[in-house]
PDB file of C-alpha atoms and ligand atoms in Angstrom:
ATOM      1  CA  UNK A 954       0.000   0.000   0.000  1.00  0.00           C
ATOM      2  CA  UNK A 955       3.148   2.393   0.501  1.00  0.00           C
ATOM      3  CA  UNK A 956       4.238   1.537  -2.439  1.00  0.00           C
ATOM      4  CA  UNK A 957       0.800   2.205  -4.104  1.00  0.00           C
ATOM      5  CA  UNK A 958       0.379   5.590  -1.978  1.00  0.00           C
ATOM      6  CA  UNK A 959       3.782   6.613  -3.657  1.00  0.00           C
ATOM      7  CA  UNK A 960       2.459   5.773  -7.129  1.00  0.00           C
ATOM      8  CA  UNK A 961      -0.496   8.561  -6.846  1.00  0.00           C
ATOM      9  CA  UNK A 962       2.110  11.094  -6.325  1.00  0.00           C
ATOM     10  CA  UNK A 963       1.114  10.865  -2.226  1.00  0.00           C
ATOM     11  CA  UNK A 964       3.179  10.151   0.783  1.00  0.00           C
ATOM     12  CA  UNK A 965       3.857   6.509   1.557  1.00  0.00           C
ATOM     13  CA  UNK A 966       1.532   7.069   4.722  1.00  0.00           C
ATOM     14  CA  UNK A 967      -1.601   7.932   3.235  1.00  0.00           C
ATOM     15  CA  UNK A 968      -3.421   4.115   3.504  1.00  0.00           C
ATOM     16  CA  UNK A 969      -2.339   4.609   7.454  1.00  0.00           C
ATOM     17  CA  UNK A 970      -3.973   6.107  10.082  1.00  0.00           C
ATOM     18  CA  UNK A 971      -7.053   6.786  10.317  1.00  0.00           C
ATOM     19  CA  UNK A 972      -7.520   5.514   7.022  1.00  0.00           C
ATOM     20  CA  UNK A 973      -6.391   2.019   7.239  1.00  0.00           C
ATOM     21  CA  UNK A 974      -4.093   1.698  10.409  1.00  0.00           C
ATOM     22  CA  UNK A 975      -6.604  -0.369  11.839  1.00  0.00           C
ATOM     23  CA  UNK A 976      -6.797  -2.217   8.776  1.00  0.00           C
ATOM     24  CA  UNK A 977     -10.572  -4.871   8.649  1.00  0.00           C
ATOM     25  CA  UNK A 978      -8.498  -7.378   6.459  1.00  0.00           C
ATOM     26  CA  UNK A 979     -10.141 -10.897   5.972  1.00  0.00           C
ATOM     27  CA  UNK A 980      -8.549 -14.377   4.915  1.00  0.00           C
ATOM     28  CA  UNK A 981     -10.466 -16.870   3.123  1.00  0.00           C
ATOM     29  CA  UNK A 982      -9.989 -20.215   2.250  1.00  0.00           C
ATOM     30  CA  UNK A 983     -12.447 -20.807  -1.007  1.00  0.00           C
ATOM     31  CA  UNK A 984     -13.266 -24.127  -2.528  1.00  0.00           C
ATOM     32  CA  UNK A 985     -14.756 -24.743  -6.049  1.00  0.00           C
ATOM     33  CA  UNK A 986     -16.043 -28.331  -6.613  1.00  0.00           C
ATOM     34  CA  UNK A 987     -14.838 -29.450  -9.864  1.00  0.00           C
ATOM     35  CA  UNK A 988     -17.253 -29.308 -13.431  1.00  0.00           C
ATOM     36  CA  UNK A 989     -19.556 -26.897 -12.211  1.00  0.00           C
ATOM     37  CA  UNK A 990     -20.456 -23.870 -14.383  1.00  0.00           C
ATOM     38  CA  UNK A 991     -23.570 -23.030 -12.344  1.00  0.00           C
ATOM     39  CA  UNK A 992     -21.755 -22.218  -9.108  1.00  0.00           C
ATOM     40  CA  UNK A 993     -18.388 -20.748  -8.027  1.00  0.00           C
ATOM     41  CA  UNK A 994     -18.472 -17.375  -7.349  1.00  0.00           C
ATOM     42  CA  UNK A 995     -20.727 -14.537  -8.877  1.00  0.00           C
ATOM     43  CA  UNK A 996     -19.598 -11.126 -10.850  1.00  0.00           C
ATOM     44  CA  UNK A 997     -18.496  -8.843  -8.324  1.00  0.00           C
ATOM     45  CA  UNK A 998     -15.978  -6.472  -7.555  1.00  0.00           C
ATOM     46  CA  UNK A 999     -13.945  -6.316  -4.349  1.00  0.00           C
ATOM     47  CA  UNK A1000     -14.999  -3.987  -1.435  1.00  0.00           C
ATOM     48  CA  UNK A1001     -12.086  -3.136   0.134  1.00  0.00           C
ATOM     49  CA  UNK A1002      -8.478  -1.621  -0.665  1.00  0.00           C
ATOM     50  CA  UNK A1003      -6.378  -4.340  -2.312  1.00  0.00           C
ATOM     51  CA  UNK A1004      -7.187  -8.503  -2.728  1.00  0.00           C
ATOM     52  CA  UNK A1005      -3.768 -10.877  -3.460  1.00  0.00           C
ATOM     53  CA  UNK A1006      -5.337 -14.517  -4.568  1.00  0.00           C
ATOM     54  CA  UNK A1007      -3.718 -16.949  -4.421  1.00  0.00           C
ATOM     55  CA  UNK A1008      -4.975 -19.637  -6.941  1.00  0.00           C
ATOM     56  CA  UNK A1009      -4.167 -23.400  -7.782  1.00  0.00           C
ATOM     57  CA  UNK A1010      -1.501 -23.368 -10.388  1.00  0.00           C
ATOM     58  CA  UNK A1011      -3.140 -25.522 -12.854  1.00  0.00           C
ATOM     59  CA  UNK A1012      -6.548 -24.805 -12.988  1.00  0.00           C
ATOM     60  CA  UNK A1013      -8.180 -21.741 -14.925  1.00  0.00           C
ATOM     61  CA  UNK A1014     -11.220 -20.440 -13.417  1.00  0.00           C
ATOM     62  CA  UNK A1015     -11.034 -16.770 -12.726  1.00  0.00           C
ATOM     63  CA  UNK A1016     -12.624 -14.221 -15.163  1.00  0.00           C
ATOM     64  CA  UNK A1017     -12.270 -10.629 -15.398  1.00  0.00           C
ATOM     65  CA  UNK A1018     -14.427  -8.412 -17.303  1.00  0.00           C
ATOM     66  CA  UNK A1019     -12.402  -5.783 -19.745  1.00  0.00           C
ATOM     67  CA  UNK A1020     -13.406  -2.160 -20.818  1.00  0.00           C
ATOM     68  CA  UNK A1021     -15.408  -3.796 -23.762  1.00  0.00           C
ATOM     69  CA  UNK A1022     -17.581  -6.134 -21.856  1.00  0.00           C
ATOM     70  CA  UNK A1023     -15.873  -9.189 -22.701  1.00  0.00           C
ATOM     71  CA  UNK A1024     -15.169 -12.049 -19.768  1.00  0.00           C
ATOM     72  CA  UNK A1025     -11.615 -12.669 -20.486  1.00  0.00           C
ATOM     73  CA  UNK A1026      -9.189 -14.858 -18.352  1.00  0.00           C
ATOM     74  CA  UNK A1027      -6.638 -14.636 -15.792  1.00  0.00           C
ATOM     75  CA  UNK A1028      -4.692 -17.219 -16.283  1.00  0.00           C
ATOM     76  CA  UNK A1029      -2.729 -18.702 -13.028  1.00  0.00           C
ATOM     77  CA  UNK A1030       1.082 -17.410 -13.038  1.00  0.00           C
ATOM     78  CA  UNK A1031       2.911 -20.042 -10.784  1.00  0.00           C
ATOM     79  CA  UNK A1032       4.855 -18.042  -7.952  1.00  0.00           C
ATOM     80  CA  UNK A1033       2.827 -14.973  -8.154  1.00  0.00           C
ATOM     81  CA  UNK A1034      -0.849 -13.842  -6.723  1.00  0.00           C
ATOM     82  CA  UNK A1035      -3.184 -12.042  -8.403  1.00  0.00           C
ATOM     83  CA  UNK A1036      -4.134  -8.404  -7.120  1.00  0.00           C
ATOM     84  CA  UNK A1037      -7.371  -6.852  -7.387  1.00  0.00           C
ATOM     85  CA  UNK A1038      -7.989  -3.169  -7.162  1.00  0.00           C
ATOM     86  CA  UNK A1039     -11.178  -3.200  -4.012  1.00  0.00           C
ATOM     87  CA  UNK A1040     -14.135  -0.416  -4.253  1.00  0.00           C
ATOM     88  CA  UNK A1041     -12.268   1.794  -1.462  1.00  0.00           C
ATOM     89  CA  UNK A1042      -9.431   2.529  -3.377  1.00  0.00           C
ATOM     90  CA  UNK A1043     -10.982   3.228  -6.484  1.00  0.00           C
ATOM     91  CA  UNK A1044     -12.789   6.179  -4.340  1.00  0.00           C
ATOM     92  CA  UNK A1045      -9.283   7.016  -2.829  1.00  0.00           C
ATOM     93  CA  UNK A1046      -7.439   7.166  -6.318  1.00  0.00           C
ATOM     94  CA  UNK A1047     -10.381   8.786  -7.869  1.00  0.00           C
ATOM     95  CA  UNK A1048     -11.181   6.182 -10.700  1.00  0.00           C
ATOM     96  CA  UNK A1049      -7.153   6.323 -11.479  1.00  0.00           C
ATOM     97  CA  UNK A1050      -7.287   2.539 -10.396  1.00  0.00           C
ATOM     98  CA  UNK A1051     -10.764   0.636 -11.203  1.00  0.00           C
ATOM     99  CA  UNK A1052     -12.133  -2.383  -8.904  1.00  0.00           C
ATOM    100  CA  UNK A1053     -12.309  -4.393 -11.364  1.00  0.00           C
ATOM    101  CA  UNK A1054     -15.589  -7.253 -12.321  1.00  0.00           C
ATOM    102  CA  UNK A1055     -14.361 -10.840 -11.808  1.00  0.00           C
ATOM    103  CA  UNK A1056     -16.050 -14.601 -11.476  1.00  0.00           C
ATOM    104  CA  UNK A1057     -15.074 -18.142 -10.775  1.00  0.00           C
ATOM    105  CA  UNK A1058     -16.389 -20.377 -12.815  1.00  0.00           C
ATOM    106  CA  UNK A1059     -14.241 -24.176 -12.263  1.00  0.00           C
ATOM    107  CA  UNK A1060     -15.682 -26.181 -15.142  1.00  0.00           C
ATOM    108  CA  UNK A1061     -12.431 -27.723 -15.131  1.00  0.00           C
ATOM    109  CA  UNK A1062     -11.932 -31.549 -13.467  1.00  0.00           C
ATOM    110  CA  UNK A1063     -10.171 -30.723 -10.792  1.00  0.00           C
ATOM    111  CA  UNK A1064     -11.498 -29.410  -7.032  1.00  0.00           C
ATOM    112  CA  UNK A1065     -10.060 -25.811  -7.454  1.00  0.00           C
ATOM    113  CA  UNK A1066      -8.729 -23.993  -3.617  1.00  0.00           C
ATOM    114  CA  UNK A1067      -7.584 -20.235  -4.037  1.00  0.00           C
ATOM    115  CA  UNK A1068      -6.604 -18.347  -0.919  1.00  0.00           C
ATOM    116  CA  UNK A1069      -7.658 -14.625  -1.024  1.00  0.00           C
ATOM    117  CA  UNK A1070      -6.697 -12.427   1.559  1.00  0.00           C
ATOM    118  CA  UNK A1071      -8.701  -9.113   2.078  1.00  0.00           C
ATOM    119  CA  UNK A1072      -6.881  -5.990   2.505  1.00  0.00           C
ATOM    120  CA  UNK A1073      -9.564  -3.413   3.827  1.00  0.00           C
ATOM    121  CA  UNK A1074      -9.873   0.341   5.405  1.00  0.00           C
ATOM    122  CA  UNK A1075     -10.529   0.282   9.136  1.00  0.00           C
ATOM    123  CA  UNK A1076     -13.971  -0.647   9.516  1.00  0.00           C
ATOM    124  CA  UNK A1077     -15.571   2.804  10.055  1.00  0.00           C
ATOM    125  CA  UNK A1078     -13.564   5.087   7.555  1.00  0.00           C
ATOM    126  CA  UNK A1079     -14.945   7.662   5.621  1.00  0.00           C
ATOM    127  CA  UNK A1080     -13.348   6.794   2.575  1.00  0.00           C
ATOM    128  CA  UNK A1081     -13.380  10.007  -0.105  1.00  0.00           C
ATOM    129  CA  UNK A1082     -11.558  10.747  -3.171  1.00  0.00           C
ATOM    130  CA  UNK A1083      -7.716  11.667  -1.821  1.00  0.00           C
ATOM    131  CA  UNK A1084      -6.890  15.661  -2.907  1.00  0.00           C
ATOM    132  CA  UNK A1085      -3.749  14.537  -4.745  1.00  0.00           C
ATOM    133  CA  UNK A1086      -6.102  12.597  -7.089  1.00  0.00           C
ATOM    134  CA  UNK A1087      -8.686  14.862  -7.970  1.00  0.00           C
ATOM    135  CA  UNK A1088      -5.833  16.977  -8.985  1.00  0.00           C
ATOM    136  CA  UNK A1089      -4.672  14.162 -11.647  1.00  0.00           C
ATOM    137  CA  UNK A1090      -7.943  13.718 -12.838  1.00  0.00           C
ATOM    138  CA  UNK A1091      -9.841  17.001 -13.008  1.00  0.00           C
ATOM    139  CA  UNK A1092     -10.061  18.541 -10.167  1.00  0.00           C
ATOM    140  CA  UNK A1093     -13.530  17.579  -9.234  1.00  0.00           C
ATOM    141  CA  UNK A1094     -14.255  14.563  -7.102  1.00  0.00           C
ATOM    142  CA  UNK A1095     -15.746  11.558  -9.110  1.00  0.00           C
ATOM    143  CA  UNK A1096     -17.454   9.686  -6.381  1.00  0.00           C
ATOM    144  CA  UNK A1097     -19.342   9.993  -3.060  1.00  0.00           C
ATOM    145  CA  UNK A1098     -17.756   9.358   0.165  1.00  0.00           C
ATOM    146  CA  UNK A1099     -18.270   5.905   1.182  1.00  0.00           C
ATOM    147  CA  UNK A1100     -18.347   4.783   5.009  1.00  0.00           C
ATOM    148  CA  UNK A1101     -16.201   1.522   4.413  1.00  0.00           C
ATOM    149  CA  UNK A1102     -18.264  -0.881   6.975  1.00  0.00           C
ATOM    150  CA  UNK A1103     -21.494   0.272   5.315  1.00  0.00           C
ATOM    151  CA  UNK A1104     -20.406  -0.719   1.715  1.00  0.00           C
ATOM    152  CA  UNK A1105     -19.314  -3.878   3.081  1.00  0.00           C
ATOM    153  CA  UNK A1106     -22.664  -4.666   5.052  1.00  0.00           C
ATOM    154  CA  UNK A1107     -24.512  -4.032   2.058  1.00  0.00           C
ATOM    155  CA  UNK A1108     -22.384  -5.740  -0.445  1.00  0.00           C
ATOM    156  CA  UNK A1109     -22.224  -8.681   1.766  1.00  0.00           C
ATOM    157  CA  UNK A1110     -26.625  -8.409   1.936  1.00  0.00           C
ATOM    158  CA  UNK A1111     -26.514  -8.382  -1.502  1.00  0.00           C
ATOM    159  CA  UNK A1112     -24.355 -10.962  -2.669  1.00  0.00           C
ATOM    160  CA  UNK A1113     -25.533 -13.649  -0.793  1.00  0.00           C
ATOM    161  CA  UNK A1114     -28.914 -13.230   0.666  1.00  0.00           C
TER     162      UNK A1114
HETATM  163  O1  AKG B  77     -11.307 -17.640  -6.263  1.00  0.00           O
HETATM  164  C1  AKG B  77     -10.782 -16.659  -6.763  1.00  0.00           C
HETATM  165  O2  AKG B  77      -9.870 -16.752  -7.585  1.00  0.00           O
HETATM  166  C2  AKG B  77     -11.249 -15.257  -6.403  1.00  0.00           C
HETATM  167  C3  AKG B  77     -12.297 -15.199  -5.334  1.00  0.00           C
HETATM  168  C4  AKG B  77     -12.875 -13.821  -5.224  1.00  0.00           C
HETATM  169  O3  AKG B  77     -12.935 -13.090  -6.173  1.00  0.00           O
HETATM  170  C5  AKG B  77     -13.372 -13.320  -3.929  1.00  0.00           C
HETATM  171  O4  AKG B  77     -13.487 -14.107  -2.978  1.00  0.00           O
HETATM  172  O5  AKG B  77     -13.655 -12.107  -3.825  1.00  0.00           O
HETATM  173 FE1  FE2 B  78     -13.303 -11.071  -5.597  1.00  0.00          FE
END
Protein backbone atom coordinates (compact mmCIF):
# COMPACT_ATOMS: atom_id res chain seq x y z
CA UNK A 1 0.00 0.00 0.00
CA UNK A 2 3.15 2.39 0.50
CA UNK A 3 4.24 1.54 -2.44
CA UNK A 4 0.80 2.21 -4.10
CA UNK A 5 0.38 5.59 -1.98
CA UNK A 6 3.78 6.61 -3.66
CA UNK A 7 2.46 5.77 -7.13
CA UNK A 8 -0.50 8.56 -6.85
CA UNK A 9 2.11 11.09 -6.33
CA UNK A 10 1.11 10.87 -2.23
CA UNK A 11 3.18 10.15 0.78
CA UNK A 12 3.86 6.51 1.56
CA UNK A 13 1.53 7.07 4.72
CA UNK A 14 -1.60 7.93 3.24
CA UNK A 15 -3.42 4.12 3.50
CA UNK A 16 -2.34 4.61 7.45
CA UNK A 17 -3.97 6.11 10.08
CA UNK A 18 -7.05 6.79 10.32
CA UNK A 19 -7.52 5.51 7.02
CA UNK A 20 -6.39 2.02 7.24
CA UNK A 21 -4.09 1.70 10.41
CA UNK A 22 -6.60 -0.37 11.84
CA UNK A 23 -6.80 -2.22 8.78
CA UNK A 24 -10.57 -4.87 8.65
CA UNK A 25 -8.50 -7.38 6.46
CA UNK A 26 -10.14 -10.90 5.97
CA UNK A 27 -8.55 -14.38 4.92
CA UNK A 28 -10.47 -16.87 3.12
CA UNK A 29 -9.99 -20.22 2.25
CA UNK A 30 -12.45 -20.81 -1.01
CA UNK A 31 -13.27 -24.13 -2.53
CA UNK A 32 -14.76 -24.74 -6.05
CA UNK A 33 -16.04 -28.33 -6.61
CA UNK A 34 -14.84 -29.45 -9.86
CA UNK A 35 -17.25 -29.31 -13.43
CA UNK A 36 -19.56 -26.90 -12.21
CA UNK A 37 -20.46 -23.87 -14.38
CA UNK A 38 -23.57 -23.03 -12.34
CA UNK A 39 -21.75 -22.22 -9.11
CA UNK A 40 -18.39 -20.75 -8.03
CA UNK A 41 -18.47 -17.38 -7.35
CA UNK A 42 -20.73 -14.54 -8.88
CA UNK A 43 -19.60 -11.13 -10.85
CA UNK A 44 -18.50 -8.84 -8.32
CA UNK A 45 -15.98 -6.47 -7.56
CA UNK A 46 -13.94 -6.32 -4.35
CA UNK A 47 -15.00 -3.99 -1.44
CA UNK A 48 -12.09 -3.14 0.13
CA UNK A 49 -8.48 -1.62 -0.67
CA UNK A 50 -6.38 -4.34 -2.31
CA UNK A 51 -7.19 -8.50 -2.73
CA UNK A 52 -3.77 -10.88 -3.46
CA UNK A 53 -5.34 -14.52 -4.57
CA UNK A 54 -3.72 -16.95 -4.42
CA UNK A 55 -4.97 -19.64 -6.94
CA UNK A 56 -4.17 -23.40 -7.78
CA UNK A 57 -1.50 -23.37 -10.39
CA UNK A 58 -3.14 -25.52 -12.85
CA UNK A 59 -6.55 -24.80 -12.99
CA UNK A 60 -8.18 -21.74 -14.93
CA UNK A 61 -11.22 -20.44 -13.42
CA UNK A 62 -11.03 -16.77 -12.73
CA UNK A 63 -12.62 -14.22 -15.16
CA UNK A 64 -12.27 -10.63 -15.40
CA UNK A 65 -14.43 -8.41 -17.30
CA UNK A 66 -12.40 -5.78 -19.74
CA UNK A 67 -13.41 -2.16 -20.82
CA UNK A 68 -15.41 -3.80 -23.76
CA UNK A 69 -17.58 -6.13 -21.86
CA UNK A 70 -15.87 -9.19 -22.70
CA UNK A 71 -15.17 -12.05 -19.77
CA UNK A 72 -11.61 -12.67 -20.49
CA UNK A 73 -9.19 -14.86 -18.35
CA UNK A 74 -6.64 -14.64 -15.79
CA UNK A 75 -4.69 -17.22 -16.28
CA UNK A 76 -2.73 -18.70 -13.03
CA UNK A 77 1.08 -17.41 -13.04
CA UNK A 78 2.91 -20.04 -10.78
CA UNK A 79 4.86 -18.04 -7.95
CA UNK A 80 2.83 -14.97 -8.15
CA UNK A 81 -0.85 -13.84 -6.72
CA UNK A 82 -3.18 -12.04 -8.40
CA UNK A 83 -4.13 -8.40 -7.12
CA UNK A 84 -7.37 -6.85 -7.39
CA UNK A 85 -7.99 -3.17 -7.16
CA UNK A 86 -11.18 -3.20 -4.01
CA UNK A 87 -14.14 -0.42 -4.25
CA UNK A 88 -12.27 1.79 -1.46
CA UNK A 89 -9.43 2.53 -3.38
CA UNK A 90 -10.98 3.23 -6.48
CA UNK A 91 -12.79 6.18 -4.34
CA UNK A 92 -9.28 7.02 -2.83
CA UNK A 93 -7.44 7.17 -6.32
CA UNK A 94 -10.38 8.79 -7.87
CA UNK A 95 -11.18 6.18 -10.70
CA UNK A 96 -7.15 6.32 -11.48
CA UNK A 97 -7.29 2.54 -10.40
CA UNK A 98 -10.76 0.64 -11.20
CA UNK A 99 -12.13 -2.38 -8.90
CA UNK A 100 -12.31 -4.39 -11.36
CA UNK A 101 -15.59 -7.25 -12.32
CA UNK A 102 -14.36 -10.84 -11.81
CA UNK A 103 -16.05 -14.60 -11.48
CA UNK A 104 -15.07 -18.14 -10.78
CA UNK A 105 -16.39 -20.38 -12.81
CA UNK A 106 -14.24 -24.18 -12.26
CA UNK A 107 -15.68 -26.18 -15.14
CA UNK A 108 -12.43 -27.72 -15.13
CA UNK A 109 -11.93 -31.55 -13.47
CA UNK A 110 -10.17 -30.72 -10.79
CA UNK A 111 -11.50 -29.41 -7.03
CA UNK A 112 -10.06 -25.81 -7.45
CA UNK A 113 -8.73 -23.99 -3.62
CA UNK A 114 -7.58 -20.23 -4.04
CA UNK A 115 -6.60 -18.35 -0.92
CA UNK A 116 -7.66 -14.63 -1.02
CA UNK A 117 -6.70 -12.43 1.56
CA UNK A 118 -8.70 -9.11 2.08
CA UNK A 119 -6.88 -5.99 2.50
CA UNK A 120 -9.56 -3.41 3.83
CA UNK A 121 -9.87 0.34 5.40
CA UNK A 122 -10.53 0.28 9.14
CA UNK A 123 -13.97 -0.65 9.52
CA UNK A 124 -15.57 2.80 10.06
CA UNK A 125 -13.56 5.09 7.56
CA UNK A 126 -14.95 7.66 5.62
CA UNK A 127 -13.35 6.79 2.57
CA UNK A 128 -13.38 10.01 -0.11
CA UNK A 129 -11.56 10.75 -3.17
CA UNK A 130 -7.72 11.67 -1.82
CA UNK A 131 -6.89 15.66 -2.91
CA UNK A 132 -3.75 14.54 -4.75
CA UNK A 133 -6.10 12.60 -7.09
CA UNK A 134 -8.69 14.86 -7.97
CA UNK A 135 -5.83 16.98 -8.99
CA UNK A 136 -4.67 14.16 -11.65
CA UNK A 137 -7.94 13.72 -12.84
CA UNK A 138 -9.84 17.00 -13.01
CA UNK A 139 -10.06 18.54 -10.17
CA UNK A 140 -13.53 17.58 -9.23
CA UNK A 141 -14.25 14.56 -7.10
CA UNK A 142 -15.75 11.56 -9.11
CA UNK A 143 -17.45 9.69 -6.38
CA UNK A 144 -19.34 9.99 -3.06
CA UNK A 145 -17.76 9.36 0.16
CA UNK A 146 -18.27 5.91 1.18
CA UNK A 147 -18.35 4.78 5.01
CA UNK A 148 -16.20 1.52 4.41
CA UNK A 149 -18.26 -0.88 6.97
CA UNK A 150 -21.49 0.27 5.32
CA UNK A 151 -20.41 -0.72 1.71
CA UNK A 152 -19.31 -3.88 3.08
CA UNK A 153 -22.66 -4.67 5.05
CA UNK A 154 -24.51 -4.03 2.06
CA UNK A 155 -22.38 -5.74 -0.45
CA UNK A 156 -22.22 -8.68 1.77
CA UNK A 157 -26.63 -8.41 1.94
CA UNK A 158 -26.51 -8.38 -1.50
CA UNK A 159 -24.35 -10.96 -2.67
CA UNK A 160 -25.53 -13.65 -0.79
CA UNK A 161 -28.91 -13.23 0.67
O1 LIG B 1 -11.31 -17.64 -6.26
C1 LIG B 1 -10.78 -16.66 -6.76
O2 LIG B 1 -9.87 -16.75 -7.58
C2 LIG B 1 -11.25 -15.26 -6.40
C3 LIG B 1 -12.30 -15.20 -5.33
C4 LIG B 1 -12.87 -13.82 -5.22
O3 LIG B 1 -12.93 -13.09 -6.17
C5 LIG B 1 -13.37 -13.32 -3.93
O4 LIG B 1 -13.49 -14.11 -2.98
O5 LIG B 1 -13.66 -12.11 -3.83
FE1 LIG C 1 -13.30 -11.07 -5.60
Amino acid sequence: MRGIALALGGSPYEFEGERAGDAFWVMRLIGYPELRNDIGCGAHTDYGLLTLVNQDDDINALQVRNLSGEWISAPPVPGTFVCNIGDMLKIYSNGLYESTLHQVINSSPKYRVCVAYFYETNFDTAVEPLDICKQKTGGAKKFERAVYGEHLVSKVQTNFV
